[in-house]
């Protein structure tokens, strides 16, 4: 298990060993690969028949191999296809699936990848399923933009952050990090927005770095009890999340979208 998610992994193992696992989990953060790695390991943990003394799945038995190749009958995986929203039909079919007893495990598990790609109607349908689970069911959701999920869904999930922050040397500041940008004039920030927004791919990469930095700042402001700074950091996080989401999924004007973020600094 990679060190960035070791603490989260140990938490999940502890909850299973104590028999106090939640009914539903949300793995959220800025790194989809780490979300999926942790989700895969957790699915093995829930279904493996040969758990080690330290609580790890064996990753070699028939059940674990079925988990790894997504063929275990007791697991249903729902994911967006070709940058489209998760269709409501995928959620509706869960009702009949969850009414069946587990085939070879203690649990039936449902993994919904990038759950924020459910639209409002689909989320409402999922909420009903979440509120009225059938049998021994555990839901596992992943998301890079949890703020796009309904608050009523969020409130029913055990939330587990999965972040990967860029490491930088203290004596090598990045000229366009958020802290430096916040000290520039609005005109200077807009000039930077014009330059960065010319290449959509680079804009998305840069915005993900800014988002990681903004989240780290937000976490630090929560402990400082500086309400003004916390609110500003939260606005920046939400603005960046929204911008990245719409740039990746629509033909949004990248320059105008980035300028909206610059206004929050």
Tab-separated table of C-alpha atoms in Angstrom:
chain	number	residue	atom	x	y	z
A	1	UNK	CA	0.000	0.000	0.000
A	2	UNK	CA	1.420	3.403	-1.017
A	3	UNK	CA	2.301	5.768	1.820
A	4	UNK	CA	-0.121	8.568	0.727
A	5	UNK	CA	-3.072	6.285	1.565
A	6	UNK	CA	-1.558	4.109	4.282
A	7	UNK	CA	-3.457	5.865	7.080
A	8	UNK	CA	-6.752	5.517	5.203
A	9	UNK	CA	-6.046	1.838	4.550
A	10	UNK	CA	-5.307	1.187	8.215
A	11	UNK	CA	-8.542	2.955	9.174
A	12	UNK	CA	-10.575	0.753	6.829
A	13	UNK	CA	-8.870	-2.401	8.087
A	14	UNK	CA	-9.542	-1.395	11.679
A	15	UNK	CA	-13.245	-0.785	10.981
A	16	UNK	CA	-13.641	-4.219	9.406
A	17	UNK	CA	-11.707	-6.052	12.132
A	18	UNK	CA	-13.807	-4.391	14.824
A	19	UNK	CA	-17.044	-5.138	12.982
A	20	UNK	CA	-17.892	-1.431	12.934
A	21	UNK	CA	-17.767	-0.881	9.197
A	22	UNK	CA	-19.998	1.851	7.810
A	23	UNK	CA	-22.940	1.223	5.517
A	24	UNK	CA	-21.472	3.547	2.867
A	25	UNK	CA	-18.100	5.192	2.178
A	26	UNK	CA	-16.889	8.072	0.030
A	27	UNK	CA	-13.266	8.165	-1.121
A	28	UNK	CA	-12.662	11.703	-2.348
A	29	UNK	CA	-9.625	13.715	-3.357
A	30	UNK	CA	-7.409	14.990	-6.139
A	31	UNK	CA	-5.923	11.694	-7.320
A	32	UNK	CA	-8.187	9.233	-9.136
A	33	UNK	CA	-5.499	6.528	-9.290
A	34	UNK	CA	-5.124	6.496	-5.506
A	35	UNK	CA	-8.910	6.479	-5.068
A	36	UNK	CA	-9.187	3.429	-7.309
A	37	UNK	CA	-6.255	1.662	-5.659
A	38	UNK	CA	-7.777	2.115	-2.212
A	39	UNK	CA	-11.237	1.114	-3.475
A	40	UNK	CA	-9.856	-2.061	-5.050
A	41	UNK	CA	-8.002	-3.048	-1.903
A	42	UNK	CA	-11.075	-2.379	0.211
A	43	UNK	CA	-13.220	-4.579	-2.028
A	44	UNK	CA	-10.684	-7.385	-1.623
A	45	UNK	CA	-10.720	-6.839	2.131
A	46	UNK	CA	-14.516	-7.106	2.259
A	47	UNK	CA	-14.634	-10.337	0.272
A	48	UNK	CA	-11.333	-12.203	0.826
A	49	UNK	CA	-11.661	-15.511	2.677
A	50	UNK	CA	-8.046	-15.607	3.843
A	51	UNK	CA	-7.396	-12.378	5.715
A	52	UNK	CA	-3.874	-12.217	7.201
A	53	UNK	CA	-3.086	-11.757	10.898
A	54	UNK	CA	-2.517	-8.037	10.294
A	55	UNK	CA	-5.850	-7.674	8.517
A	56	UNK	CA	-4.717	-7.601	4.886
A	57	UNK	CA	-6.458	-9.550	2.090
A	58	UNK	CA	-4.370	-12.326	0.585
A	59	UNK	CA	-4.791	-10.949	-2.987
A	60	UNK	CA	-4.193	-14.484	-4.319
A	61	UNK	CA	-7.294	-16.538	-3.595
A	62	UNK	CA	-10.027	-17.109	-6.185
A	63	UNK	CA	-12.236	-14.450	-4.595
A	64	UNK	CA	-9.473	-11.813	-4.628
A	65	UNK	CA	-8.644	-12.637	-8.235
A	66	UNK	CA	-12.304	-12.247	-9.155
A	67	UNK	CA	-12.323	-8.860	-7.424
A	68	UNK	CA	-9.241	-7.833	-9.365
A	69	UNK	CA	-10.769	-8.726	-12.743
A	70	UNK	CA	-14.223	-7.371	-11.817
A	71	UNK	CA	-15.975	-10.732	-12.145
A	72	UNK	CA	-17.141	-11.390	-8.569
A	73	UNK	CA	-20.970	-11.707	-8.577
A	74	UNK	CA	-21.239	-9.986	-5.197
A	75	UNK	CA	-19.777	-6.732	-6.530
A	76	UNK	CA	-21.592	-4.303	-8.815
A	77	UNK	CA	-19.468	-1.558	-10.393
A	78	UNK	CA	-21.051	1.558	-11.868
A	79	UNK	CA	-18.928	4.098	-13.733
A	80	UNK	CA	-19.392	6.935	-16.239
A	81	UNK	CA	-18.773	6.000	-19.857
A	82	UNK	CA	-17.070	8.239	-22.434
A	83	UNK	CA	-17.312	11.419	-20.330
A	84	UNK	CA	-21.073	11.006	-19.927
A	85	UNK	CA	-23.180	11.130	-16.783
A	86	UNK	CA	-23.961	7.891	-14.987
A	87	UNK	CA	-27.429	6.996	-16.347
A	88	UNK	CA	-30.372	6.652	-13.999
A	89	UNK	CA	-30.998	3.143	-15.373
A	90	UNK	CA	-27.748	1.995	-13.751
A	91	UNK	CA	-29.119	3.010	-10.352
A	92	UNK	CA	-32.594	1.597	-10.937
A	93	UNK	CA	-31.211	-1.850	-11.731
A	94	UNK	CA	-29.526	-1.887	-8.318
A	95	UNK	CA	-32.862	-2.564	-6.604
A	96	UNK	CA	-33.249	-6.031	-8.122
A	97	UNK	CA	-29.539	-6.768	-7.746
A	98	UNK	CA	-29.526	-5.884	-4.043
A	99	UNK	CA	-32.608	-8.012	-3.390
A	100	UNK	CA	-30.513	-11.126	-4.077
A	101	UNK	CA	-28.560	-12.833	-1.298
A	102	UNK	CA	-24.739	-12.734	-1.526
A	103	UNK	CA	-23.301	-15.473	-3.726
A	104	UNK	CA	-20.046	-16.243	-1.919
A	105	UNK	CA	-19.430	-13.390	0.526
A	106	UNK	CA	-20.819	-11.833	3.675
A	107	UNK	CA	-21.563	-8.625	1.793
A	108	UNK	CA	-22.886	-7.370	-1.493
A	109	UNK	CA	-20.922	-4.284	-2.447
A	110	UNK	CA	-21.653	-1.504	-4.896
A	111	UNK	CA	-18.786	0.630	-6.221
A	112	UNK	CA	-19.796	3.874	-7.925
A	113	UNK	CA	-16.787	5.482	-9.572
A	114	UNK	CA	-16.679	9.289	-9.846
A	115	UNK	CA	-20.130	9.494	-8.277
A	116	UNK	CA	-20.378	13.228	-8.965
A	117	UNK	CA	-21.147	12.355	-12.610
A	118	UNK	CA	-24.641	11.328	-11.519
A	119	UNK	CA	-26.998	14.186	-12.372
A	120	UNK	CA	-29.556	15.478	-9.872
A	121	UNK	CA	-32.261	13.017	-10.943
A	122	UNK	CA	-29.912	10.047	-10.761
A	123	UNK	CA	-28.587	11.169	-7.394
A	124	UNK	CA	-32.142	11.387	-6.058
A	125	UNK	CA	-32.792	7.818	-7.212
A	126	UNK	CA	-29.554	6.676	-5.588
A	127	UNK	CA	-30.458	8.464	-2.359
A	128	UNK	CA	-33.589	6.324	-2.069
A	129	UNK	CA	-31.485	3.179	-2.501
A	130	UNK	CA	-28.987	4.475	0.045
A	131	UNK	CA	-31.748	5.200	2.551
A	132	UNK	CA	-33.383	1.804	2.132
A	133	UNK	CA	-30.573	-0.751	1.677
A	134	UNK	CA	-31.454	-4.385	1.165
A	135	UNK	CA	-29.579	-7.067	3.071
A	136	UNK	CA	-25.882	-6.859	3.893
A	137	UNK	CA	-24.909	-4.140	1.453
A	138	UNK	CA	-21.936	-1.793	1.519
A	139	UNK	CA	-21.738	1.161	-0.862
A	140	UNK	CA	-18.381	2.570	-1.914
A	141	UNK	CA	-18.251	5.834	-3.853
A	142	UNK	CA	-15.273	7.664	-5.303
A	143	UNK	CA	-15.248	11.294	-6.395
A	144	UNK	CA	-12.865	14.063	-7.355
A	145	UNK	CA	-15.624	16.666	-6.886
A	146	UNK	CA	-17.657	15.701	-3.793
A	147	UNK	CA	-19.195	19.181	-3.605
A	148	UNK	CA	-21.318	18.184	-6.635
A	149	UNK	CA	-23.037	15.436	-4.624
A	150	UNK	CA	-26.307	16.142	-2.830
A	151	UNK	CA	-25.790	17.094	0.840
A	152	UNK	CA	-28.321	14.401	1.782
A	153	UNK	CA	-26.067	11.812	0.145
A	154	UNK	CA	-22.888	13.218	1.686
A	155	UNK	CA	-24.443	13.099	5.168
A	156	UNK	CA	-24.963	9.346	4.863
A	157	UNK	CA	-21.394	8.518	3.849
A	158	UNK	CA	-18.263	7.821	5.864
A	159	UNK	CA	-15.943	10.306	4.160
A	160	UNK	CA	-12.294	9.359	3.631
A	161	UNK	CA	-9.970	11.950	2.016
A	162	UNK	CA	-7.481	10.731	-0.594
A	163	UNK	CA	-5.087	13.506	-1.581
A	164	UNK	CA	-1.676	13.607	-3.207
A	165	UNK	CA	0.080	16.928	-2.685
A	166	UNK	CA	2.937	18.218	-4.804
A	167	UNK	CA	6.160	18.312	-2.821
A	168	UNK	CA	8.267	21.443	-3.250
A	169	UNK	CA	11.464	22.649	-1.692
A	170	UNK	CA	11.096	25.606	0.626
A	171	UNK	CA	13.774	27.491	-1.279
A	172	UNK	CA	12.158	26.833	-4.673
A	173	UNK	CA	8.809	28.637	-4.655
A	174	UNK	CA	6.601	28.289	-7.690
A	175	UNK	CA	6.044	31.727	-9.264
A	176	UNK	CA	2.385	30.979	-9.941
A	177	UNK	CA	1.359	29.187	-6.755
A	178	UNK	CA	-1.861	30.458	-5.196
A	179	UNK	CA	-0.111	32.268	-2.383
A	180	UNK	CA	2.011	34.234	-4.859
A	181	UNK	CA	-0.980	34.890	-7.094
A	182	UNK	CA	-3.046	36.231	-4.193
A	183	UNK	CA	-0.428	38.955	-3.659
A	184	UNK	CA	-0.580	40.133	-7.271
A	185	UNK	CA	-2.954	42.788	-8.554
A	186	UNK	CA	-6.173	41.665	-10.203
A	187	UNK	CA	-4.860	42.936	-13.536
A	188	UNK	CA	-1.730	40.766	-13.182
A	189	UNK	CA	-3.842	37.738	-12.270
A	190	UNK	CA	-6.031	38.260	-15.338
A	191	UNK	CA	-2.941	38.460	-17.553
A	192	UNK	CA	-1.759	35.140	-16.099
A	193	UNK	CA	-5.257	33.693	-16.673
A	194	UNK	CA	-5.080	34.764	-20.322
A	195	UNK	CA	-1.712	33.053	-20.792
A	196	UNK	CA	-2.483	29.839	-18.885
A	197	UNK	CA	-5.900	29.345	-20.511
A	198	UNK	CA	-4.447	29.164	-24.038
A	199	UNK	CA	-3.651	25.443	-23.606
A	200	UNK	CA	-6.590	23.544	-22.092
A	201	UNK	CA	-4.516	20.488	-21.159
A	202	UNK	CA	-1.913	22.560	-19.342
A	203	UNK	CA	-4.672	24.594	-17.716
A	204	UNK	CA	-6.250	21.461	-16.272
A	205	UNK	CA	-2.886	20.198	-14.971
A	206	UNK	CA	-2.089	23.578	-13.419
A	207	UNK	CA	-5.573	23.868	-11.940
A	208	UNK	CA	-5.255	20.456	-10.281
A	209	UNK	CA	-2.017	21.638	-8.636
A	210	UNK	CA	-3.767	24.802	-7.494
A	211	UNK	CA	-6.659	22.723	-6.166
A	212	UNK	CA	-4.324	20.549	-4.105
A	213	UNK	CA	-2.659	23.675	-2.720
A	214	UNK	CA	-6.024	25.319	-1.978
A	215	UNK	CA	-7.261	22.259	-0.115
A	216	UNK	CA	-4.096	22.130	1.956
A	217	UNK	CA	-4.546	25.816	2.801
A	218	UNK	CA	-8.177	25.197	3.714
A	219	UNK	CA	-7.228	22.406	6.104
A	220	UNK	CA	-4.666	24.624	7.816
A	221	UNK	CA	-7.119	27.528	8.170
A	222	UNK	CA	-9.670	25.279	9.864
A	223	UNK	CA	-7.298	24.766	12.781
A	224	UNK	CA	-6.375	28.466	12.926
A	225	UNK	CA	-10.026	29.527	13.412
A	226	UNK	CA	-9.534	32.423	10.997
A	227	UNK	CA	-13.082	32.542	9.637
A	228	UNK	CA	-12.335	35.111	6.926
A	229	UNK	CA	-9.395	33.137	5.552
A	230	UNK	CA	-11.313	29.864	5.811
A	231	UNK	CA	-14.207	31.256	3.789
A	232	UNK	CA	-11.864	32.636	1.141
A	233	UNK	CA	-10.006	29.313	0.904
A	234	UNK	CA	-13.286	27.441	0.627
A	235	UNK	CA	-14.476	29.734	-2.179
A	236	UNK	CA	-11.232	29.083	-4.059
A	237	UNK	CA	-11.522	25.300	-3.633
A	238	UNK	CA	-15.115	25.271	-4.865
A	239	UNK	CA	-14.339	27.607	-7.774
A	240	UNK	CA	-11.431	25.419	-8.909
A	241	UNK	CA	-13.481	22.225	-8.592
A	242	UNK	CA	-16.283	23.722	-10.649
A	243	UNK	CA	-13.911	25.121	-13.261
A	244	UNK	CA	-12.060	21.822	-13.782
A	245	UNK	CA	-15.328	19.903	-13.958
A	246	UNK	CA	-16.906	22.137	-16.597
A	247	UNK	CA	-13.741	22.535	-18.687
A	248	UNK	CA	-13.387	18.751	-18.886
A	249	UNK	CA	-17.049	18.154	-19.716
A	250	UNK	CA	-18.244	21.212	-21.666
A	251	UNK	CA	-17.022	23.830	-24.130
A	252	UNK	CA	-16.733	26.459	-21.414
A	253	UNK	CA	-14.666	29.575	-22.137
A	254	UNK	CA	-11.443	28.635	-20.333
A	255	UNK	CA	-10.223	32.201	-19.887
A	256	UNK	CA	-13.469	33.432	-18.327
A	257	UNK	CA	-13.642	30.345	-16.127
A	258	UNK	CA	-10.118	30.937	-14.826
A	259	UNK	CA	-10.795	34.633	-14.283
A	260	UNK	CA	-13.666	33.659	-11.977
A	261	UNK	CA	-11.168	31.663	-9.908
A	262	UNK	CA	-8.744	34.577	-9.840
A	263	UNK	CA	-11.487	36.748	-8.329
A	264	UNK	CA	-11.610	34.463	-5.259
A	265	UNK	CA	-7.936	34.920	-4.355
